[in-house]
CSV table of C-alpha atoms and ligand atoms in Angstrom, one decimal:
chain,number,residue,atom,x,y,z
A,48,UNK,CA,15.7,-0.5,18.4
A,49,UNK,CA,13.8,-3.9,16.5
A,50,UNK,CA,10.8,-3.0,14.4
A,51,UNK,CA,8.4,-5.7,13.8
A,52,UNK,CA,7.1,-5.3,10.5
A,53,UNK,CA,3.4,-7.0,10.2
A,54,UNK,CA,2.7,-8.1,6.9
A,55,UNK,CA,6.2,-8.0,6.3
A,56,UNK,CA,6.5,-10.9,3.3
A,57,UNK,CA,3.3,-8.4,0.5
A,58,UNK,CA,4.0,-6.9,-1.8
A,59,UNK,CA,4.7,-4.2,0.0
A,60,UNK,CA,5.5,-5.0,3.4
A,61,UNK,CA,8.9,-6.8,1.2
A,62,UNK,CA,9.3,-3.7,0.0
A,63,UNK,CA,9.6,-2.0,3.5
A,64,UNK,CA,12.0,-5.5,5.6
A,65,UNK,CA,14.3,-4.9,2.5
A,66,UNK,CA,15.0,-0.5,2.7
A,67,UNK,CA,14.8,-1.0,6.7
A,68,UNK,CA,17.3,-3.5,7.3
A,69,UNK,CA,19.6,-2.2,4.2
A,70,UNK,CA,19.7,1.4,6.9
A,71,UNK,CA,20.5,-0.2,9.2
A,72,UNK,CA,17.1,-1.2,11.3
A,73,UNK,CA,16.7,-4.1,12.6
A,74,UNK,CA,14.4,-5.5,11.5
A,75,UNK,CA,11.6,-8.6,12.5
A,76,UNK,CA,8.9,-9.6,10.3
A,77,UNK,CA,5.1,-10.9,11.7
A,78,UNK,CA,2.9,-12.5,8.5
A,79,UNK,CA,0.4,-15.5,8.2
A,80,UNK,CA,1.3,-16.0,4.9
A,81,UNK,CA,-2.5,-16.0,3.0
A,82,UNK,CA,-1.0,-13.7,1.4
A,83,UNK,CA,2.9,-13.6,1.4
A,84,UNK,CA,5.3,-15.6,0.5
A,85,UNK,CA,8.6,-15.8,3.0
A,86,UNK,CA,11.1,-15.5,0.1
A,87,UNK,CA,10.7,-12.0,-0.8
A,88,UNK,CA,11.9,-11.3,3.0
A,89,UNK,CA,16.0,-10.5,3.1
A,90,UNK,CA,17.7,-14.3,4.4
A,91,UNK,CA,18.6,-12.1,8.3
A,92,UNK,CA,15.0,-11.1,8.3
A,93,UNK,CA,14.2,-13.6,11.1
A,94,UNK,CA,9.3,-14.6,9.8
A,95,UNK,CA,7.4,-15.2,12.9
A,96,UNK,CA,4.3,-17.3,11.1
A,97,UNK,CA,1.4,-16.0,13.0
A,98,UNK,CA,-1.7,-13.7,12.8
A,99,UNK,CA,-1.9,-10.0,14.0
A,100,UNK,CA,-4.8,-11.3,15.4
A,101,UNK,CA,-3.6,-13.1,17.7
A,102,UNK,CA,-3.0,-11.8,21.1
A,103,UNK,CA,-0.7,-13.8,23.2
A,104,UNK,CA,1.1,-14.3,19.8
A,105,UNK,CA,2.6,-10.5,19.3
A,106,UNK,CA,2.7,-10.4,23.6
A,107,UNK,CA,5.5,-13.6,23.1
A,108,UNK,CA,7.1,-11.7,20.1
A,109,UNK,CA,7.4,-7.7,22.0
A,110,UNK,CA,9.1,-9.8,25.1
A,111,UNK,CA,10.8,-12.0,23.4
A,112,UNK,CA,12.6,-10.2,21.0
A,113,UNK,CA,12.1,-6.7,22.6
A,114,UNK,CA,10.1,-4.5,20.1
A,115,UNK,CA,10.6,-0.4,20.5
A,116,UNK,CA,8.0,-0.6,16.8
A,117,UNK,CA,5.4,-0.8,15.3
A,118,UNK,CA,4.8,-0.7,11.5
A,119,UNK,CA,1.7,-2.5,9.9
A,120,UNK,CA,0.9,-3.3,7.6
A,121,UNK,CA,-2.0,-6.7,7.5
A,122,UNK,CA,-4.6,-6.2,5.6
A,123,UNK,CA,-7.1,-7.3,3.7
A,124,UNK,CA,-6.7,-5.1,0.7
A,125,UNK,CA,-10.0,-6.3,-1.8
A,126,UNK,CA,-12.5,-3.2,-2.8
A,127,UNK,CA,-14.7,-5.9,-3.9
A,128,UNK,CA,-14.0,-8.0,-1.2
A,129,UNK,CA,-15.3,-5.8,1.1
A,130,UNK,CA,-17.9,-5.2,-0.1
A,131,UNK,CA,-18.8,-8.3,0.3
A,132,UNK,CA,-17.6,-9.3,3.2
A,133,UNK,CA,-17.5,-6.4,5.4
A,134,UNK,CA,-17.7,-8.5,9.0
A,135,UNK,CA,-14.7,-9.8,7.3
A,136,UNK,CA,-13.4,-6.6,6.1
A,137,UNK,CA,-13.6,-5.1,9.8
A,138,UNK,CA,-12.5,-7.6,11.9
A,139,UNK,CA,-9.5,-8.3,9.9
A,140,UNK,CA,-8.4,-5.0,9.7
A,141,UNK,CA,-10.7,-2.9,13.3
A,142,UNK,CA,-10.6,-5.7,14.9
A,143,UNK,CA,-7.5,-6.9,14.4
A,144,UNK,CA,-5.4,-3.6,14.7
A,145,UNK,CA,-7.3,-3.3,18.4
A,146,UNK,CA,-5.8,-6.6,19.0
A,147,UNK,CA,-2.5,-5.6,18.2
A,148,UNK,CA,-2.6,-1.9,20.0
A,149,UNK,CA,-3.4,-3.7,23.0
A,150,UNK,CA,-0.3,-6.1,22.6
A,151,UNK,CA,1.3,-3.4,21.9
A,152,UNK,CA,0.1,-0.2,24.6
A,153,UNK,CA,0.5,-2.9,27.7
A,154,UNK,CA,4.4,-4.0,25.7
A,155,UNK,CA,5.6,-0.1,25.9
A,156,UNK,CA,6.5,0.1,23.0
A,157,UNK,CA,6.2,4.3,22.6
A,158,UNK,CA,6.1,4.2,18.2
A,159,UNK,CA,3.7,2.7,16.0
A,160,UNK,CA,3.4,3.3,12.3
A,161,UNK,CA,0.2,2.8,9.4
A,162,UNK,CA,-0.4,1.3,6.1
A,163,UNK,CA,-3.8,3.5,5.5
A,164,UNK,CA,-4.9,4.5,2.5
A,165,UNK,CA,-5.5,6.9,-0.3
A,166,UNK,CA,-9.5,4.8,-0.1
A,167,UNK,CA,-10.2,7.0,3.3
A,168,UNK,CA,-10.7,10.1,0.6
A,169,UNK,CA,-13.6,9.1,-1.4
A,170,UNK,CA,-14.2,10.2,-4.1
A,171,UNK,CA,-13.2,14.4,-3.1
A,172,UNK,CA,-13.7,16.6,-6.2
A,173,UNK,CA,-10.4,18.6,-5.9
A,174,UNK,CA,-7.1,19.1,-7.5
A,175,UNK,CA,-5.3,18.1,-5.1
A,176,UNK,CA,-6.2,15.8,-2.4
A,177,UNK,CA,-4.8,17.7,1.4
A,178,UNK,CA,-4.5,15.6,4.6
A,179,UNK,CA,-6.9,18.3,5.1
A,180,UNK,CA,-9.1,17.0,2.1
A,181,UNK,CA,-12.8,15.7,4.5
A,182,UNK,CA,-12.6,12.2,4.4
A,183,UNK,CA,-15.8,9.9,3.4
A,184,UNK,CA,-15.0,6.2,2.2
A,185,UNK,CA,-17.5,5.0,-0.6
A,186,UNK,CA,-16.4,1.4,0.2
A,187,UNK,CA,-15.9,-0.6,4.1
A,188,UNK,CA,-12.5,-1.1,2.7
A,189,UNK,CA,-11.7,2.4,2.6
A,190,UNK,CA,-13.4,2.8,5.7
A,191,UNK,CA,-12.0,0.1,7.8
A,192,UNK,CA,-9.2,2.5,6.2
A,193,UNK,CA,-10.7,5.3,8.0
A,194,UNK,CA,-11.4,4.0,11.2
A,195,UNK,CA,-8.0,2.0,11.9
A,196,UNK,CA,-6.3,6.4,12.3
A,197,UNK,CA,-9.3,6.8,14.2
A,198,UNK,CA,-7.6,4.2,16.0
A,199,UNK,CA,-4.0,4.5,15.8
A,200,UNK,CA,-4.2,8.2,17.2
A,201,UNK,CA,-6.8,7.8,20.4
A,202,UNK,CA,-4.6,4.8,21.4
A,203,UNK,CA,-1.3,7.5,20.3
A,204,UNK,CA,-3.3,9.8,22.9
A,205,UNK,CA,-4.5,6.8,25.4
A,206,UNK,CA,-1.2,5.6,26.0
A,207,UNK,CA,1.3,8.8,25.0
A,208,UNK,CA,2.4,5.8,21.2
A,209,UNK,CA,3.6,8.4,18.4
A,210,UNK,CA,2.3,7.6,15.7
A,211,UNK,CA,2.5,7.4,11.9
A,212,UNK,CA,-0.6,6.8,9.5
A,213,UNK,CA,0.4,6.7,5.7
A,214,UNK,CA,-1.8,7.8,3.0
A,215,UNK,CA,-0.8,5.3,-0.1
A,216,UNK,CA,-2.1,7.1,-3.6
A,217,UNK,CA,-1.6,4.1,-6.4
A,218,UNK,CA,1.4,1.6,-6.0
A,219,UNK,CA,3.0,0.1,-9.3
A,220,UNK,CA,6.3,-1.5,-9.7
A,221,UNK,CA,9.4,-3.7,-8.1
A,222,UNK,CA,12.9,-2.8,-6.5
A,223,UNK,CA,13.9,-5.9,-7.3
A,224,UNK,CA,11.5,-8.6,-9.2
A,225,UNK,CA,11.3,-11.2,-7.0
A,226,UNK,CA,9.7,-8.9,-4.7
A,227,UNK,CA,7.3,-8.0,-7.3
A,228,UNK,CA,3.1,-7.7,-6.7
A,229,UNK,CA,1.6,-11.1,-8.2
A,230,UNK,CA,-2.3,-10.4,-7.4
A,231,UNK,CA,-3.4,-8.9,-10.4
A,232,UNK,CA,-5.9,-5.9,-8.6
A,233,UNK,CA,-4.9,-2.8,-9.3
A,234,UNK,CA,-4.4,-1.4,-13.0
A,235,UNK,CA,-0.8,-2.0,-14.3
A,236,UNK,CA,-0.9,-5.9,-13.6
A,237,UNK,CA,-4.3,-6.1,-14.9
A,238,UNK,CA,-3.0,-4.4,-18.0
A,239,UNK,CA,-0.7,-7.1,-18.8
A,240,UNK,CA,-3.3,-9.9,-17.2
A,241,UNK,CA,-4.6,-9.1,-20.6
A,242,UNK,CA,-2.5,-8.5,-22.4
A,243,UNK,CA,-1.2,-11.8,-22.0
A,244,UNK,CA,-4.2,-13.2,-23.0
A,245,UNK,CA,-4.2,-12.0,-26.1
A,246,UNK,CA,-7.2,-9.5,-24.8
A,247,UNK,CA,-6.4,-5.6,-25.6
A,248,UNK,CA,-6.5,-3.6,-21.9
A,249,UNK,CA,-9.7,-1.8,-20.3
A,250,UNK,CA,-10.7,1.5,-20.5
A,251,UNK,CA,-14.0,2.1,-18.0
A,252,UNK,CA,-15.1,4.9,-19.2
A,253,UNK,CA,-13.9,8.1,-21.3
A,254,UNK,CA,-16.1,10.7,-21.4
A,255,UNK,CA,-14.9,12.1,-18.0
A,256,UNK,CA,-13.9,15.9,-17.5
A,257,UNK,CA,-9.8,15.2,-17.9
A,258,UNK,CA,-7.1,16.4,-20.4
A,259,UNK,CA,-8.1,13.2,-22.2
A,260,UNK,CA,-11.4,11.2,-21.3
A,261,UNK,CA,-10.3,8.8,-18.8
A,262,UNK,CA,-9.5,8.5,-15.1
A,263,UNK,CA,-6.5,10.7,-13.6
A,264,UNK,CA,-4.5,8.9,-10.4
A,265,UNK,CA,-1.6,9.5,-8.4
A,266,UNK,CA,1.0,6.8,-8.8
A,267,UNK,CA,4.0,5.5,-6.2
A,268,UNK,CA,7.0,3.5,-7.1
A,269,UNK,CA,7.0,0.9,-4.1
A,270,UNK,CA,10.4,1.5,-3.4
A,271,UNK,CA,9.5,5.2,-3.1
A,272,UNK,CA,6.6,4.3,-0.9
A,273,UNK,CA,9.3,2.1,1.6
A,274,UNK,CA,11.9,4.9,1.9
A,275,UNK,CA,8.8,7.1,2.6
A,276,UNK,CA,8.3,4.5,5.3
A,277,UNK,CA,11.7,4.8,6.7
A,278,UNK,CA,11.8,8.3,6.9
A,279,UNK,CA,8.8,7.5,9.0
A,280,UNK,CA,10.2,4.9,10.8
A,281,UNK,CA,13.5,8.5,11.7
A,282,UNK,CA,11.0,10.5,12.9
A,283,UNK,CA,9.6,8.0,15.9
A,284,UNK,CA,12.8,7.0,15.9
A,285,UNK,CA,13.8,10.8,16.8
A,286,UNK,CA,13.8,12.2,20.5
A,287,UNK,CA,11.6,14.5,20.4
A,288,UNK,CA,9.5,12.8,17.8
A,289,UNK,CA,5.3,12.6,19.6
A,290,UNK,CA,2.4,12.6,18.7
A,291,UNK,CA,0.4,12.1,15.9
A,292,UNK,CA,1.0,12.2,11.2
A,293,UNK,CA,-1.1,11.7,8.8
A,294,UNK,CA,0.2,11.4,6.0
A,295,UNK,CA,0.0,11.9,1.8
A,296,UNK,CA,2.2,9.5,0.0
A,297,UNK,CA,2.1,10.3,-3.5
A,298,UNK,CA,4.0,12.1,-6.2
A,299,UNK,CA,1.3,15.3,-6.8
A,300,UNK,CA,1.6,14.7,-10.9
A,301,UNK,CA,-1.9,12.6,-12.1
A,302,UNK,CA,-1.3,10.4,-14.9
A,303,UNK,CA,-4.5,9.1,-16.6
A,304,UNK,CA,-5.0,5.7,-17.4
A,305,UNK,CA,-5.1,5.9,-21.5
A,306,UNK,CA,-1.0,8.2,-20.7
A,307,UNK,CA,0.0,4.8,-18.8
A,308,UNK,CA,-1.6,2.0,-20.7
A,309,UNK,CA,0.8,4.2,-23.1
A,310,UNK,CA,3.5,2.9,-21.9
A,311,UNK,CA,2.7,0.1,-20.9
A,312,UNK,CA,2.3,-1.0,-24.5
A,313,UNK,CA,5.7,0.7,-25.5
A,314,UNK,CA,7.7,-0.9,-22.9
A,315,UNK,CA,5.8,-4.6,-23.0
A,316,UNK,CA,6.1,-4.0,-26.8
A,317,UNK,CA,2.4,-4.6,-27.2
A,318,UNK,CA,0.5,-1.1,-28.3
A,319,UNK,CA,-3.0,-2.3,-29.5
A,320,UNK,CA,-5.7,0.0,-28.5
A,321,UNK,CA,-7.3,-0.9,-25.6
A,322,UNK,CA,-10.9,-0.8,-26.1
A,323,UNK,CA,-13.7,1.7,-23.6
A,324,UNK,CA,-16.2,-0.4,-22.0
A,325,UNK,CA,-18.4,1.5,-19.6
A,326,UNK,CA,-18.2,3.6,-16.7
A,327,UNK,CA,-17.2,1.2,-12.8
A,328,UNK,CA,-19.6,2.8,-10.1
A,329,UNK,CA,-16.9,4.6,-7.4
A,330,UNK,CA,-14.2,5.1,-10.2
A,331,UNK,CA,-13.7,8.8,-9.5
A,332,UNK,CA,-12.5,11.4,-12.5
A,333,UNK,CA,-9.5,12.8,-10.7
A,334,UNK,CA,-7.4,11.7,-7.2
A,335,UNK,CA,-4.1,13.4,-7.3
A,336,UNK,CA,-2.0,13.6,-3.7
A,337,UNK,CA,-0.4,16.9,-2.4
A,338,UNK,CA,2.9,15.7,-1.2
A,339,UNK,CA,4.0,18.9,0.2
A,340,UNK,CA,3.3,17.9,3.8
A,341,UNK,CA,5.7,15.1,3.3
A,342,UNK,CA,8.1,17.0,2.1
A,343,UNK,CA,8.1,19.0,5.2
A,344,UNK,CA,7.1,17.0,8.2
A,345,UNK,CA,9.1,13.3,6.5
A,346,UNK,CA,12.3,15.1,4.2
A,347,UNK,CA,10.8,12.7,1.6
A,348,UNK,CA,10.0,13.4,-1.6
A,349,UNK,CA,9.3,10.1,-4.1
A,350,UNK,CA,12.0,9.9,-7.3
A,351,UNK,CA,10.9,7.0,-9.4
A,352,UNK,CA,8.3,7.9,-12.5
A,353,UNK,CA,5.8,5.9,-14.7
A,354,UNK,CA,8.6,4.3,-16.3
A,355,UNK,CA,10.8,2.8,-14.1
A,356,UNK,CA,7.7,1.6,-12.7
A,357,UNK,CA,5.9,0.3,-15.7
A,358,UNK,CA,9.3,-1.3,-16.2
A,359,UNK,CA,10.0,-2.6,-13.1
A,360,UNK,CA,6.9,-4.4,-12.9
A,361,UNK,CA,7.1,-6.2,-16.0
A,362,UNK,CA,10.1,-8.1,-15.3
A,363,UNK,CA,8.4,-8.9,-11.9
A,364,UNK,CA,5.3,-10.4,-14.2
A,365,UNK,CA,8.1,-11.9,-16.5
A,366,UNK,CA,9.2,-13.9,-13.9
A,367,UNK,CA,6.8,-14.5,-11.8
A,368,UNK,CA,3.8,-15.9,-15.7
A,369,UNK,CA,7.1,-16.0,-17.6
A,370,UNK,CA,3.8,-14.9,-20.0
A,371,UNK,CA,1.6,-17.0,-18.8
A,372,UNK,CA,-2.0,-15.3,-17.7
A,373,UNK,CA,-2.6,-15.2,-14.6
A,374,UNK,CA,-5.5,-18.0,-14.2
B,666,NAD,N1,-0.7,-2.1,-2.9
B,666,NAD,C1,-1.8,-1.1,-2.5
B,666,NAD,O1,-2.1,-0.7,-3.3
B,666,NAD,C2,-2.6,-0.3,-1.4
B,666,NAD,C3,-2.7,1.0,-1.4
B,666,NAD,C4,-3.4,1.5,-0.4
B,666,NAD,C5,-2.7,1.0,0.7
B,666,NAD,N2,-2.5,0.0,1.1
B,666,NAD,C6,-1.9,-1.7,1.9
B,666,NAD,O2,-0.7,-1.2,2.2
B,666,NAD,C7,-0.8,-2.8,3.1
B,666,NAD,C8,0.0,-4.2,2.6
B,666,NAD,O3,-0.8,-3.4,1.0
B,666,NAD,P1,0.1,-4.9,0.4
B,666,NAD,O4,-0.1,-4.3,-1.1
B,666,NAD,O5,1.7,-5.3,0.5
B,666,NAD,O6,-0.5,-6.3,0.3
B,666,NAD,P2,-0.2,-8.1,0.0
B,666,NAD,O7,-1.7,-8.3,0.1
B,666,NAD,O8,0.3,-8.3,-0.7
B,666,NAD,O9,0.3,-7.9,1.9
B,666,NAD,C9,0.0,-8.1,2.7
B,666,NAD,C10,0.2,-8.9,3.7
B,666,NAD,O10,-0.4,-9.1,4.9
B,666,NAD,C11,-0.2,-11.0,5.1
B,666,NAD,N3,-1.9,-10.7,6.6
B,666,NAD,C12,-2.8,-10.6,5.8
B,666,NAD,N4,-4.0,-10.8,7.2
B,666,NAD,C13,-3.0,-11.1,7.7
B,666,NAD,C14,-2.9,-11.3,9.3
B,666,NAD,N5,-4.1,-10.9,9.9
B,666,NAD,N6,-1.8,-11.4,10.5
B,666,NAD,C15,-0.4,-11.9,9.6
B,666,NAD,N7,-0.5,-11.3,8.6
B,666,NAD,C16,-1.8,-11.0,7.9
B,666,NAD,C17,-0.9,-11.1,4.2
B,666,NAD,O11,0.0,-13.0,3.7
B,666,NAD,C18,0.5,-10.5,3.3
B,666,NAD,O12,2.1,-11.2,3.0
B,666,NAD,C19,-2.4,-2.8,3.6
B,666,NAD,O13,-2.5,-3.1,4.9
B,666,NAD,C20,-3.1,-2.5,2.4
B,666,NAD,O14,-4.3,-2.1,2.7
B,666,NAD,C21,-2.0,-1.6,-0.7
């Protein structure tokens, strides 16, 4: 059994590669290094440098390495960029996936795991988001993830491939400092970046209908997320695993922006008060997963809390940024 992890040199992919190799799975990574770093990979994991959009390369890799399952993480992931460059996002995230699934079907590979996102839901007005909550993405990035899910399930049915789509909620933290997220696109690194610049953290809107007026999100430690991939791979490895599964990966617990900034202040020792700015268009007041299906179908539940996420992310920030701001 050999798993190909696309995007395996990225933030989440490297955690997945480590969790799977630690658990004894044979793993190979394909990454074009547009946003990834080879140094994140365990020494015994081979890296093929190239694009998941390159059908000929995929065929060669599948044949040469006798790949039996694919974990597809390679994608563009910035919401704002997807609004500015929708055709690029559709080409890379959806077109690339179609190329990959064609190669998977042709190679006779029967297991496929897809990185989806809570962005498929848009802004539903519910307390807990279940997998049955209607999907209505509000930006091209979310649209490419929802279209990707449709494509994965349709190709699975047509070609007898067992599939799992994991809808990640807000990912944070690091299993080790060298694996940390080096981008400044999510709230935890964004607050670190502000503090490092000697600026106050920003809160976009404190007049939402929530307990403290700030937006509520479901944060998931990347090490827990990696273990969810392992559980999904094990399900796909099982002889009787067939069909498709689409499942939320979150903790089922909401944390407000203000609460998160308080924890960041305690851990960094920089407790300066946040400044409140205008709401950002498109921000949902609340987005919290129901984690029930993941527990039932994968036997997986998140174990790590927000404090552990922030502590580990801060160690990674210090390693990569050394007290300097990102730019
Ligand atoms: N980080 C989050 O909070 C989050 C939340 C929900 C979903 N996701 C999804 O998880 C996946 C991984 O995200 P991440 O945060 O690790 O991002 P990342 O940018 O750190 O990792 C993506 C990796 O894919 C590689 N890559 C991109 N396009 C490629 C291509 N065409 N061929 C080969 N490699 C390519 C990049 O070099 C990078 O190593 C993405 O699909 C993303 O949409 C992330």
